[in-house]
XYZ file of C-alpha atoms in Angstrom:
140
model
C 23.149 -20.441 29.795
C 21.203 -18.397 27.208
C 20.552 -14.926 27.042
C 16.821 -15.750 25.512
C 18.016 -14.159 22.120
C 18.001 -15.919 18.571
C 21.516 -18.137 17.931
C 22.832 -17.826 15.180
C 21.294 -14.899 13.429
C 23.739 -13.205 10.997
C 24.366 -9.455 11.347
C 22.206 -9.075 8.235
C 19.454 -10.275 9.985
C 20.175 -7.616 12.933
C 20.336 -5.028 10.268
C 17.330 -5.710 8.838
C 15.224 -5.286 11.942
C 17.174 -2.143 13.307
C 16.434 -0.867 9.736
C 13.075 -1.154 10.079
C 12.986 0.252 13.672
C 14.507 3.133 12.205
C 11.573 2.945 9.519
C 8.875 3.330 12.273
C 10.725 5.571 14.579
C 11.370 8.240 11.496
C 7.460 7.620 10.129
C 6.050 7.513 14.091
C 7.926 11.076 14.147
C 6.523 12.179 11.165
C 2.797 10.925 11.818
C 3.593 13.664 15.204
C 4.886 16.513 13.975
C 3.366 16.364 10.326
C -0.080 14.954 10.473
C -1.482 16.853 7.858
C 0.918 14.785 5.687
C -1.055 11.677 6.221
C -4.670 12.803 5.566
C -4.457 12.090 2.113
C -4.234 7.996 3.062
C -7.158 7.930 5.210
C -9.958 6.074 3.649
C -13.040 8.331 3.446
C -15.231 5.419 5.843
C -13.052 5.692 8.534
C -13.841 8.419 11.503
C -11.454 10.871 13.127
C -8.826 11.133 10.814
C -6.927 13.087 12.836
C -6.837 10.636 16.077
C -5.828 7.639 13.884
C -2.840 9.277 12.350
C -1.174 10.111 16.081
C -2.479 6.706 16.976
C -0.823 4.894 14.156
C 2.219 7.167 15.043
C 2.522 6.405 18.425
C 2.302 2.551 17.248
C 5.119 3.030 14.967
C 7.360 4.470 17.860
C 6.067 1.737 20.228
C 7.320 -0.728 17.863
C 10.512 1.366 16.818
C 11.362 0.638 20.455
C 10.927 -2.359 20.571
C 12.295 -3.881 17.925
C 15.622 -1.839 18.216
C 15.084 -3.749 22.210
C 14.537 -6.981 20.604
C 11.746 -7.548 22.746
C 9.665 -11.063 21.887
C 6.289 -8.586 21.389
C 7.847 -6.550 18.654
C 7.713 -8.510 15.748
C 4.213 -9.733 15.923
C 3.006 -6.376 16.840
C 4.984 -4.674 14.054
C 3.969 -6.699 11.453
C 0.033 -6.530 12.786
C 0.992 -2.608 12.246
C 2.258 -2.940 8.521
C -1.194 -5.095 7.963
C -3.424 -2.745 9.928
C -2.384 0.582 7.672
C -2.170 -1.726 4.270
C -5.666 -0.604 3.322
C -4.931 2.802 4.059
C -1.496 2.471 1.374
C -4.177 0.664 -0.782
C -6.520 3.554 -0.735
C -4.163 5.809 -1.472
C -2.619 4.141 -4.709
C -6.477 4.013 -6.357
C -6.816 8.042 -5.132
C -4.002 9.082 -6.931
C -3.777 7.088 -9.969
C -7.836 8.461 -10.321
C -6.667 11.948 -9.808
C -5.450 13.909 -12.920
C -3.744 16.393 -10.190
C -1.377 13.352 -9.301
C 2.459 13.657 -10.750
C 3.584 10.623 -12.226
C 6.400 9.855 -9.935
C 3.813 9.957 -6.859
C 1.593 7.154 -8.338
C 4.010 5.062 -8.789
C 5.451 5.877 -5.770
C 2.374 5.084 -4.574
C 1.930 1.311 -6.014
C 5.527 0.762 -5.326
C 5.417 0.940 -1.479
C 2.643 -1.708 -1.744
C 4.591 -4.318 -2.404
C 7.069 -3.210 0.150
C 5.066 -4.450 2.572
C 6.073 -8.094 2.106
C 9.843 -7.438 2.877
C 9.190 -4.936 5.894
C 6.994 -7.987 7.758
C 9.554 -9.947 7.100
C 12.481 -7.549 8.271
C 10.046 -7.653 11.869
C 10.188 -11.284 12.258
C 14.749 -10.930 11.732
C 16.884 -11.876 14.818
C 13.636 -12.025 16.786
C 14.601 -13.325 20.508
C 12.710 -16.886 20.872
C 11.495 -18.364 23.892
C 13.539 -20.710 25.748
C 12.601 -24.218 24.721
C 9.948 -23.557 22.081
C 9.810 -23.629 18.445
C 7.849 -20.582 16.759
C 4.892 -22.583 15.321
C 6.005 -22.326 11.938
C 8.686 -24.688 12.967
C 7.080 -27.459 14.919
């Protein structure tokens, strides 16, 4: 009898998606207690500011929790997450490589993390639990 989780799945794979738990549950935190930290990534077009950081915050903890859970939701919903605020990382590369005020090692901090991206969706998808008797479609 399984237990429903993935077979198989080295501990690097385990690592990878507690990692990025810890990722969302450290940056969910933040986005709470430090808001103001997170204005400068808001796109100018987009409304209330302030109520899309928290929300965005309280995503990340959602999926903190449930990817250190290993729940089947958690990966899909994570990486919809890292795809959802990509425009706002985006925005905020172009703002500060246009702005003289910028130090160096924040623009290319900035243009750095945007590539990041690629590795973080994949660290969602790691050790991910899989249905009993189905292939995820990228299999079948």
């Amino acid at each position: 009898m399984t237990s429903g989780r993935s077979q198989g799945a080295g501990p690097h794979r385990r690592w990878a998606r507690l990692g990025l738990a810890g990722l969302f549950a450290a940056s969910g935190t933040l986005h709470l207690v430090r808001p103001d930290l997170y204005l400068p990534l808001m796109p100018g077009a987009l409304p209330a500011h302030d109520v899309l950081i928290l929300a965005s915050g309280v995503a990340e903890l959602v999926s903190a929790a449930g990817l250190a859970r290993n729940t089947r939701w958690a990966a899909p919903a994570s990486a919809a997450l890292l795809l959802a605020i990509f425009p706002a990382n985006v925005h905020f590369a172009l703002a500060t490589s246009s702005d003289p005020e910028s130090s160096s090692w924040l623009v290319a901090a900035a243009w750095l993390r945007l590539p990041l991206q690629v590795p973080l969706v994949w660290a969602a998808f790691q050790d991910r639990p899989k249905a009993s008797g189905m292939a995820p479609p990228w299999r079948t």
